[in-house]
Every structure is written in C-alpha cells, then in structure tokens.
Coordinates of C-alpha atoms in Angstrom, one line a residue:
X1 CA 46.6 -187.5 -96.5
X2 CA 49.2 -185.1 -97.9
X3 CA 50.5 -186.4 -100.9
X4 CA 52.9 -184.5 -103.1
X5 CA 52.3 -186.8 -106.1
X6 CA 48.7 -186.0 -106.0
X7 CA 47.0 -184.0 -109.1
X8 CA 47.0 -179.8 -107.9
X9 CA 43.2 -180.2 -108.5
X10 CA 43.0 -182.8 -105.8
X11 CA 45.4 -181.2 -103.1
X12 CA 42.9 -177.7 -103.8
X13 CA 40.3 -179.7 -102.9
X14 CA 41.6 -180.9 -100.2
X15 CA 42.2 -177.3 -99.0
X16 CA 38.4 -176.3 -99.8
X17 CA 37.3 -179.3 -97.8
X18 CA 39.1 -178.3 -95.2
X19 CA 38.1 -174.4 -95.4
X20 CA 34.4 -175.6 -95.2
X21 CA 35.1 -177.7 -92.4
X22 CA 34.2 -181.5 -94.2
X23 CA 37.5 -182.6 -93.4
X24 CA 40.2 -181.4 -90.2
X25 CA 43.7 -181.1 -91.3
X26 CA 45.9 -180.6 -88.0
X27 CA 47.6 -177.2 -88.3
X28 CA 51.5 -178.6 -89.8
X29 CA 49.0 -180.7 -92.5
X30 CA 47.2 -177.3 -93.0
X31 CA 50.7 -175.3 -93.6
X32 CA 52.4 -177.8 -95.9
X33 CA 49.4 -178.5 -97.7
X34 CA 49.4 -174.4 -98.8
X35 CA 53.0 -174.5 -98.8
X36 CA 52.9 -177.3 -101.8
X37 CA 50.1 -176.2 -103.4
X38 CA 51.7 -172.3 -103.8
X39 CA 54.9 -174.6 -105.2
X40 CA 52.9 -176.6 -107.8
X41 CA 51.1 -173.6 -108.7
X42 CA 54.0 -171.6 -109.8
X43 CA 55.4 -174.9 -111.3
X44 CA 52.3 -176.2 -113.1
X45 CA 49.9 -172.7 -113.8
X46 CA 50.5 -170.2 -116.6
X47 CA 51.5 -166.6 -115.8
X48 CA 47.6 -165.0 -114.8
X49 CA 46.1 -168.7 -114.5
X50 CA 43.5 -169.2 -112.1
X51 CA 42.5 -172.5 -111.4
X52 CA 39.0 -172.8 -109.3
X53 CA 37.3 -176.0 -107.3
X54 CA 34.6 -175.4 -105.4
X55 CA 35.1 -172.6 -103.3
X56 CA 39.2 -172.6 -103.7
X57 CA 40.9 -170.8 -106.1
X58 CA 44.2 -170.3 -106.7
X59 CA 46.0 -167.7 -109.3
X60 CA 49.3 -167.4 -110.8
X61 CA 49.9 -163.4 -111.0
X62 CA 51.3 -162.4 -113.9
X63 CA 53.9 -161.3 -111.2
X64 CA 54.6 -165.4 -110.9
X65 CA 53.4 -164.8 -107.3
X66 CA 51.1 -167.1 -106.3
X67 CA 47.5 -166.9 -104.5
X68 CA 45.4 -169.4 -103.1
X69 CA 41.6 -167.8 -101.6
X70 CA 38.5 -169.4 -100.4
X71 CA 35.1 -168.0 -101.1
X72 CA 31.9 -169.3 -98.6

C-alpha cells in the first residue's frame, strides 16, 4: 500500500485514513509511512508550508523541521 512514488497528497491521506480508523496500516506500514512523508515534506514543501487533507496536516517550519498532526 506504501508507495514512495505516490503524490505526498495521497500518502497524507493515507495517514488520515488510517488516524480515523477507515483503513489499518500494521505498525512498520504506519512508521515508514510517517517516516516518508516527513522526507517528502522537507523535499517537496516551502519553508512555513502547510499542506492539509482532511484531517492531516503537515507543515514545513520555517526551521525546515517538519510536522505531520491529525485533528478529529
């Protein structure tokens, strides 16, 4: 299901489906899956970038940290 050549958009909403329990990633899915998207994010998002689908965001700090939340 993990796909690195997938668009960022889809792989966040993977992760949202996943938060809200429509889809069950097993745990090592679940890690990489953050893993790559905090990679793409830094690679692909402008410095204080957020990028939002459904109720996954993710934000590149200024910093060039990035975040990935889930809101309810």
């Amino acid at each position: 299901m993990i796909n690195a050549e997938l668009p960022i958009t889809e792989l966040l909403k993977i992760a949202a489906d996943n938060h809200r329990k429509l889809i069950t990633l097993p745990e090592a899915e679940r890690v990489q899956l953050i893993a790559l998207l905090k990679k793409r994010g830094a690679e692909e998002l402008d410095y204080g970038e957020e990028l939002t689908i459904e109720s996954a965001s993710m934000i590149r700090r200024v910093t060039g940290a990035v975040g990935i939340y889930f809101g309810t």
